[in-house]
mmCIF file of C-alpha atoms and ligand atoms in Angstrom:
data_model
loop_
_atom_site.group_PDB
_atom_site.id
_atom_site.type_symbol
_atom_site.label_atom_id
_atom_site.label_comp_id
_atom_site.label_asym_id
_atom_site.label_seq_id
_atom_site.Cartn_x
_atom_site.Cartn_y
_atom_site.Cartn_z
ATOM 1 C CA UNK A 1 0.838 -8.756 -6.902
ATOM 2 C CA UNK A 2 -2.702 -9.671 -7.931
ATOM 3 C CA UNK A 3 -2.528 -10.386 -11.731
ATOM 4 C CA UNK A 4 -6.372 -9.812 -13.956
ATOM 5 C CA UNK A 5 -6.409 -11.438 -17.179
ATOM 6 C CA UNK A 6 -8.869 -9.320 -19.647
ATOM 7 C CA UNK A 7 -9.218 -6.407 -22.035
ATOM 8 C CA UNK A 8 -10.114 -2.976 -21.420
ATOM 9 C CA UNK A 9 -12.715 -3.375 -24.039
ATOM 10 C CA UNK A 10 -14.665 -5.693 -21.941
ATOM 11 C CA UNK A 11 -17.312 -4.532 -19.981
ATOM 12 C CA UNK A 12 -16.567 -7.337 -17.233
ATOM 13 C CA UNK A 13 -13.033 -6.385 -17.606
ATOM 14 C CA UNK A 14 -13.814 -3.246 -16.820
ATOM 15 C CA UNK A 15 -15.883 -3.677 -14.230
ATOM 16 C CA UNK A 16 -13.374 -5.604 -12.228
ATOM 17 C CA UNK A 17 -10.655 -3.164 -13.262
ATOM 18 C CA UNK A 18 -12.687 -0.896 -11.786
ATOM 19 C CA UNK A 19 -13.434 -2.200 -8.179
ATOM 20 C CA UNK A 20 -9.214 -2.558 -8.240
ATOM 21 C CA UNK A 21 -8.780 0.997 -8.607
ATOM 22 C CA UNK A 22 -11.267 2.078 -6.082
ATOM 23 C CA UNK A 23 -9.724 -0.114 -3.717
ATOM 24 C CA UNK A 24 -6.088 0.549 -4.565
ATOM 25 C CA UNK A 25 -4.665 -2.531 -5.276
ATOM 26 C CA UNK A 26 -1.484 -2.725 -7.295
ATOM 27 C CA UNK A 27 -2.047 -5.294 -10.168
ATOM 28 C CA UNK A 28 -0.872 -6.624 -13.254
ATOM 29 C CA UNK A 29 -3.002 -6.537 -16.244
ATOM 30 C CA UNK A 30 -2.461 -9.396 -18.991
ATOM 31 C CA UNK A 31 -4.533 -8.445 -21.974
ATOM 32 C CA UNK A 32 -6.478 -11.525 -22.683
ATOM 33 C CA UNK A 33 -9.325 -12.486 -24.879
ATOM 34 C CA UNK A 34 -10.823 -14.872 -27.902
ATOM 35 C CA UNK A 35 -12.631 -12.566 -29.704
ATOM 36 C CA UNK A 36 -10.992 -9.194 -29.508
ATOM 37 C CA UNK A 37 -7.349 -7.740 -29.995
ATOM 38 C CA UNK A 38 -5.391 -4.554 -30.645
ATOM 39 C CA UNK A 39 -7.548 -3.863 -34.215
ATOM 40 C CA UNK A 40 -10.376 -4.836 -32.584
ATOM 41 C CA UNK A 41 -12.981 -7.558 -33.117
ATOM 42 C CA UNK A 42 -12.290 -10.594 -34.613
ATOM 43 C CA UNK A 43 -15.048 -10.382 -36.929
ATOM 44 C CA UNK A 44 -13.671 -7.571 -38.534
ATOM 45 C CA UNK A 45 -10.267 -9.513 -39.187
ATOM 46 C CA UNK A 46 -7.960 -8.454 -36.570
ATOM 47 C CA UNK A 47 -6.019 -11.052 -34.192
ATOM 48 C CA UNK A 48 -7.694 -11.486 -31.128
ATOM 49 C CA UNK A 49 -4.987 -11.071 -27.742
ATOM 50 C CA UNK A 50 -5.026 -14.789 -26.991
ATOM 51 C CA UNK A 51 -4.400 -16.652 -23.872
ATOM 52 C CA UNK A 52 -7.968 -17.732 -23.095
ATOM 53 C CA UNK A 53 -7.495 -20.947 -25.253
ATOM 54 C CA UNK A 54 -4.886 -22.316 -23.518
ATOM 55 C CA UNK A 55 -4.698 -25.081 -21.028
ATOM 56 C CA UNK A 56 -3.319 -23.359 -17.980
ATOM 57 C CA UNK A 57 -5.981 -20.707 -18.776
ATOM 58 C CA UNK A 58 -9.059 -23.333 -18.574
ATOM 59 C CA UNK A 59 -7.504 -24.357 -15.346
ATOM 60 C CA UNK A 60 -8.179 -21.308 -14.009
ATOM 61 C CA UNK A 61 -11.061 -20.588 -16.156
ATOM 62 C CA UNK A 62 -13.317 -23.356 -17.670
ATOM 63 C CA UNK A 63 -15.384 -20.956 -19.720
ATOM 64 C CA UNK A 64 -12.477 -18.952 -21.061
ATOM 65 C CA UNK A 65 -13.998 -16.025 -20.824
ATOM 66 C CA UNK A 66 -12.093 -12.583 -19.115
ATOM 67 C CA UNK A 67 -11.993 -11.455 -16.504
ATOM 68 C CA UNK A 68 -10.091 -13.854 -14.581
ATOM 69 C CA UNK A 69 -8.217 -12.868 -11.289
ATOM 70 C CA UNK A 70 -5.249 -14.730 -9.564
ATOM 71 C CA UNK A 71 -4.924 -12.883 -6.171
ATOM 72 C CA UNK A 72 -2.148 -14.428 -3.981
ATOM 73 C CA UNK A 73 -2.452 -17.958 -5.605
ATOM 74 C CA UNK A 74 -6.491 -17.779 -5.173
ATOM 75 C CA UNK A 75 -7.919 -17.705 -9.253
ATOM 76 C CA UNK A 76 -11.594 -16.208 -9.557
ATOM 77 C CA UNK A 77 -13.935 -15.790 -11.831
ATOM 78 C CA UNK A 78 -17.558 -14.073 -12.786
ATOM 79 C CA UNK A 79 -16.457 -10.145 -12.634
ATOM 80 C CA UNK A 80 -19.082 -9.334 -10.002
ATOM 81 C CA UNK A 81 -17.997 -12.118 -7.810
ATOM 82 C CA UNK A 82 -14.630 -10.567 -8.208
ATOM 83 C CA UNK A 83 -15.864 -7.432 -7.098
ATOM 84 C CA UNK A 84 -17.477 -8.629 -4.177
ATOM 85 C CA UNK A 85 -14.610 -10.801 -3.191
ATOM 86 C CA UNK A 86 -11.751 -8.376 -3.342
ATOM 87 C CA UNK A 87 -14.296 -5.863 -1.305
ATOM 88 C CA UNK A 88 -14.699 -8.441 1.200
ATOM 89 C CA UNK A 89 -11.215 -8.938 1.467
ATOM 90 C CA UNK A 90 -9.810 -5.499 1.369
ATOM 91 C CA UNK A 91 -12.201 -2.616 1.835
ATOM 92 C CA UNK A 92 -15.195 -3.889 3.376
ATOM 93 C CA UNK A 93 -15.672 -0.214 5.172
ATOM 94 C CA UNK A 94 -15.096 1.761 1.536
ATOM 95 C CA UNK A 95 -17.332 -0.617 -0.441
ATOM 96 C CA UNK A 96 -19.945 -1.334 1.664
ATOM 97 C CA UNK A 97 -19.279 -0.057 5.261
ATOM 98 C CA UNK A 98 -18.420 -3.699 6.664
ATOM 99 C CA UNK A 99 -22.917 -3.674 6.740
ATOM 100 C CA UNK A 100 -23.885 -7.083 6.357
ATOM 101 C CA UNK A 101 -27.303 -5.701 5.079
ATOM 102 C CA UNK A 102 -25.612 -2.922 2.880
ATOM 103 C CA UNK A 103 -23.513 -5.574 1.185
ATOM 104 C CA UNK A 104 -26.829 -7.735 0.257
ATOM 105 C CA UNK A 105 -28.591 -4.826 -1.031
ATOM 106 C CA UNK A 106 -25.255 -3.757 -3.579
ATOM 107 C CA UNK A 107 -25.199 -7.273 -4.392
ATOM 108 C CA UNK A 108 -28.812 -7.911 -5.393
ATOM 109 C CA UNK A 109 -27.980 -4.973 -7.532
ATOM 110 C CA UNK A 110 -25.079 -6.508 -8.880
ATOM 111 C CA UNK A 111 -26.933 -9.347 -10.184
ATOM 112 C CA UNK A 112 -29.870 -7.459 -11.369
ATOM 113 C CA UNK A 113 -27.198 -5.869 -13.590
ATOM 114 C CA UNK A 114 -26.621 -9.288 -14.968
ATOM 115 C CA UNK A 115 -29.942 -10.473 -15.305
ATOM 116 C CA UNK A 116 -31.815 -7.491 -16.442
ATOM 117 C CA UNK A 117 -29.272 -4.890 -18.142
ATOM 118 C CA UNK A 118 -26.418 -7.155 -19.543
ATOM 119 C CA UNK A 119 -28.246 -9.520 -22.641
ATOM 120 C CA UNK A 120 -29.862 -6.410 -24.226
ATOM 121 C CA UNK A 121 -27.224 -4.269 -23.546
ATOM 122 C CA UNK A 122 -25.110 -7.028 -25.337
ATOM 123 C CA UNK A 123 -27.133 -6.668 -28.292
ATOM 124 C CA UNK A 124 -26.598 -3.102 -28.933
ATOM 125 C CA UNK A 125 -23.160 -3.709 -28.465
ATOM 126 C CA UNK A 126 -22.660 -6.235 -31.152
ATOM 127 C CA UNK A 127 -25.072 -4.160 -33.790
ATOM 128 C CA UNK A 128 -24.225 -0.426 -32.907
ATOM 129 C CA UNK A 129 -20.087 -1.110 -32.475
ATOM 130 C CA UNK A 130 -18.325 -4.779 -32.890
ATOM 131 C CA UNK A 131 -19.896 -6.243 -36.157
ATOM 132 C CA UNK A 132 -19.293 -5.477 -39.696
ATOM 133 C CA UNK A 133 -21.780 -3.069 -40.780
ATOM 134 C CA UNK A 134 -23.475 -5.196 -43.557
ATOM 135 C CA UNK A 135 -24.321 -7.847 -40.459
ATOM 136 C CA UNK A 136 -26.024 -5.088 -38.188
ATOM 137 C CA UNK A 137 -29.959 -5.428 -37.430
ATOM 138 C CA UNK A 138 -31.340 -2.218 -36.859
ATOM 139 C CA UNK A 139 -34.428 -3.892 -35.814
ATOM 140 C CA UNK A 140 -32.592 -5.716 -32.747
ATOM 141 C CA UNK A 141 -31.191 -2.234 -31.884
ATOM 142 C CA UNK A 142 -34.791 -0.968 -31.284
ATOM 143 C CA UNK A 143 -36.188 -4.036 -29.922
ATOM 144 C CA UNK A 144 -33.334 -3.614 -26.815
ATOM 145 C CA UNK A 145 -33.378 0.047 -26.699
ATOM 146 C CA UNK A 146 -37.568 -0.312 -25.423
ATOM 147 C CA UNK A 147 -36.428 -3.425 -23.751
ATOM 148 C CA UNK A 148 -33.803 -1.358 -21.352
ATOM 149 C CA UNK A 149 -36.124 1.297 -21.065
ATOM 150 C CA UNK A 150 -37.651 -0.472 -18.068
ATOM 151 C CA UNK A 151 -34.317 -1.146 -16.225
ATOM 152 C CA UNK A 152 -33.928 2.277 -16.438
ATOM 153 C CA UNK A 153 -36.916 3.091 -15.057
ATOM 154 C CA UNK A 154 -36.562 1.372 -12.129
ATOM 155 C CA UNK A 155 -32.891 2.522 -11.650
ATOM 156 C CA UNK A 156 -34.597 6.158 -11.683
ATOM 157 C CA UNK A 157 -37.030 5.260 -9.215
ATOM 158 C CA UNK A 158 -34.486 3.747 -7.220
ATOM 159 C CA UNK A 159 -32.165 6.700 -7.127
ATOM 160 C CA UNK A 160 -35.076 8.642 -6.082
ATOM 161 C CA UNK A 161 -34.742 6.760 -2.928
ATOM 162 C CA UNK A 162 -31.582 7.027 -2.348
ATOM 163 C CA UNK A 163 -28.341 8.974 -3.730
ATOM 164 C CA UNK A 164 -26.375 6.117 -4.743
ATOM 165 C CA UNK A 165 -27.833 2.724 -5.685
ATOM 166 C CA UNK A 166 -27.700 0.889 -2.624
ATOM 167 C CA UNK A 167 -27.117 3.273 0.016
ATOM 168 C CA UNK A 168 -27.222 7.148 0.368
ATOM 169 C CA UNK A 169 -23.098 6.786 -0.763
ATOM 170 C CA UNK A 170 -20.743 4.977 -3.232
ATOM 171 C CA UNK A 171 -21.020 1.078 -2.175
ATOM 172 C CA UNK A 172 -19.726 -1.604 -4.988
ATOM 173 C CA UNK A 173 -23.135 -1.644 -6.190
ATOM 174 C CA UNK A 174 -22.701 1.211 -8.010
ATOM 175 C CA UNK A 175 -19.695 -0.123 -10.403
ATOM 176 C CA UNK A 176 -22.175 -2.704 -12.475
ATOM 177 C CA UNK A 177 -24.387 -0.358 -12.990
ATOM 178 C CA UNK A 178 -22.260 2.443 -13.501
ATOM 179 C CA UNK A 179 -19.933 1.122 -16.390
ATOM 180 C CA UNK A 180 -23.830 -0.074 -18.303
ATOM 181 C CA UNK A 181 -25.416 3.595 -17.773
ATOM 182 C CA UNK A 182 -22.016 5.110 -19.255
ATOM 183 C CA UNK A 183 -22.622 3.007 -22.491
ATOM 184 C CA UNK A 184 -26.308 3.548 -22.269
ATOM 185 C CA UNK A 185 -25.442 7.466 -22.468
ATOM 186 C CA UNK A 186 -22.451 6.990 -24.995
ATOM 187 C CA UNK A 187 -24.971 5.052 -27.380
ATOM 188 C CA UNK A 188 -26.885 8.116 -27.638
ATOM 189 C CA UNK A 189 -30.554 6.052 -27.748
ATOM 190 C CA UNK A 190 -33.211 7.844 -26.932
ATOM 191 C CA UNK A 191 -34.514 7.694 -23.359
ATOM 192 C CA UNK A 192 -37.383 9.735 -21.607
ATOM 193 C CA UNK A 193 -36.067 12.635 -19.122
ATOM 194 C CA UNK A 194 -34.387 10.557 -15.750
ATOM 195 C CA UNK A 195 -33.059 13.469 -13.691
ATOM 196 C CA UNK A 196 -32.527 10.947 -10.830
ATOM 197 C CA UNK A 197 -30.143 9.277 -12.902
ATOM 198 C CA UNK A 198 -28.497 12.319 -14.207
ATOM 199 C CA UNK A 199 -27.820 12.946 -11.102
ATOM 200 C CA UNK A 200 -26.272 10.091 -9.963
ATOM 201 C CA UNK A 201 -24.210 9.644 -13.405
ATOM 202 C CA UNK A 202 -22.821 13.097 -12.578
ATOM 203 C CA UNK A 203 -21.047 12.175 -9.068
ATOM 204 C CA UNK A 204 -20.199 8.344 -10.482
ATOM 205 C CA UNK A 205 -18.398 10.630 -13.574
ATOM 206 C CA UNK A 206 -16.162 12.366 -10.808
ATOM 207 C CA UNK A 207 -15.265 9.528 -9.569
ATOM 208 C CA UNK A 208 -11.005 8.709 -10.589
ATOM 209 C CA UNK A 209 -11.604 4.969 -11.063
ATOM 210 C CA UNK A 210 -14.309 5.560 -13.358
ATOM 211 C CA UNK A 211 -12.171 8.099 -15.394
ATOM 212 C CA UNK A 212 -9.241 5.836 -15.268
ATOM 213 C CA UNK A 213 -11.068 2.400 -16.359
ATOM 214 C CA UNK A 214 -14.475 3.232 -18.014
ATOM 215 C CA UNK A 215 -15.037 7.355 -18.697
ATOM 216 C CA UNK A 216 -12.828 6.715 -22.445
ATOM 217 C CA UNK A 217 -15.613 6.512 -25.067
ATOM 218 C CA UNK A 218 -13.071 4.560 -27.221
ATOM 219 C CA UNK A 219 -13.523 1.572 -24.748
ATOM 220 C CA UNK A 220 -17.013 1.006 -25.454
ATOM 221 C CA UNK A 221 -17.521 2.260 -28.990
ATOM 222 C CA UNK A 222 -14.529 1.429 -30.812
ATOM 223 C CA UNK A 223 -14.158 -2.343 -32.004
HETATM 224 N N1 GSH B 1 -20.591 -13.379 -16.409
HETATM 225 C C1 GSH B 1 -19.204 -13.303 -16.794
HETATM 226 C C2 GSH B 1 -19.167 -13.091 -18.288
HETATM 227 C C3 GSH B 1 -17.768 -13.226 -18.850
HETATM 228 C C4 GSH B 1 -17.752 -12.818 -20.329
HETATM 229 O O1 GSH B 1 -18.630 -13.228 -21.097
HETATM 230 N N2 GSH B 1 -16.762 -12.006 -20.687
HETATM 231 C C5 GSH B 1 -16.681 -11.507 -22.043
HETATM 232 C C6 GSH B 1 -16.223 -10.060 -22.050
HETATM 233 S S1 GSH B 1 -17.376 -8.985 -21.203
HETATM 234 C C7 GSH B 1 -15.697 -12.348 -22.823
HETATM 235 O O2 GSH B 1 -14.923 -13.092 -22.261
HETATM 236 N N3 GSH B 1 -15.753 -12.205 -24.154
HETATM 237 C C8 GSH B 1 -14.955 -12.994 -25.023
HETATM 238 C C9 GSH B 1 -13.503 -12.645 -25.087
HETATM 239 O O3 GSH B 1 -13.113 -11.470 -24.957
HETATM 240 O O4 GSH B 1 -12.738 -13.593 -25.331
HETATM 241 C C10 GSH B 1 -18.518 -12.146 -16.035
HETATM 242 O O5 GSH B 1 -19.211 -11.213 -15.645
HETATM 243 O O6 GSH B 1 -17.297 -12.212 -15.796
#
């Protein structure tokens, strides 16, 4: 069975979690991580869940970070990669109808998520829900709420194109992107009007992998 070391806390984790679901792969979760545990971030005192220190871990793993994925002997990391891969492998038609042009569009996608939503998105993370409250920058918070305001923009121009990210339906470009709009939303930041991406957030909401593995509000805002 393919086994995914992480948390459900983690955005990556999640992400990969996720593609899984949409796909339907059985799996094995093995809650994994340095910095957070069952009472949350380690900053705050709590354990974290372990196994990312240890030896056989860095094998797989150099950076011992999570996700990490061990499908059939064959150990991945980099959760977009992950994505892509088990896609590839298992539901090329579902996740980006076997199109070799479809499947370079969701993944440019993929990696814009990593380039141009992920570091400021990071930011509000730490300051609005993992660190102590007398460590918290308010000014940070603003600096990547205007920051993210032009990701956004271009997401909403994008979904004026077509109805899902990469393609007029769900592809696995939508799952980066999707998991970092939910926390956009649950941060409650203010945005200008984006009824293209209302839209869009609407169908992605209906979607039973998303309620299984990202829709909880206490996996982005508790820790
Ligand atoms: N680019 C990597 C980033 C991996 C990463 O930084 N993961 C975070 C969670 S989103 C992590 O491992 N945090 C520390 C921990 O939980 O030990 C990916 O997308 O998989």
């Amino acid at each position: 069975m393919l086994k995914i070391w992480g948390r459900p806390t983690s955005a990556c984790t999640q992400k990969a979690l996720w593609g899984i679901e949409e796909i339907g792969l059985e799996y094995d979760l093995i809650l994994s991580s340095g910095t957070m545990g069952p009472e949350g971030h380690v900053s705050k005192g709590g354990k974290p869940y372990g196994h990312v220190d240890t030896p056989e871990y860095r094998a797989m793993n150099p950076n011992g970070t999570v996700p990490t994925i061990d499908d059939d002997g064959f150990t991945l990391w980099e959760s977009n990669v992950i994505v892509r891969y088990l896609s590839m492998k298992y539901a090329a038609e579902k996740m980006y109808r076997n199109d070799v042009q479809t499947f370079a569009s969701a993944s440019r996608w993929m990696d814009w998520e990593q380039a141009q939503f992920l570091p400021e998105q990071h930011i509000l993370v730490m300051n609005l829900v993992r660190l102590p409250q007398a460590e918290r920058d308010p000014e940070a918070v603003e600096r990547a709420r205007v920051s993210l305001l032009r990701p956004l923009g271009i997401l909403e121009e994008q979904l004026g194109r077509t109805e899902y990210i990469a393609a007029d339906g769900f592809t696995m470009g939508d799952i980066p992107i999707g998991m970092r709009v939910h926390r956009w939303f649950l941060f409650g930041l203010e945005s200008p009007p984006m009824p293209n991406l209302d839209r869009w957030y609407q169908a992605i909401q209906e979607r039973p992998a998303f309620k299984k593995h990202i829709a909880d509000p206490a996996l982005h805002l508790s820790g």
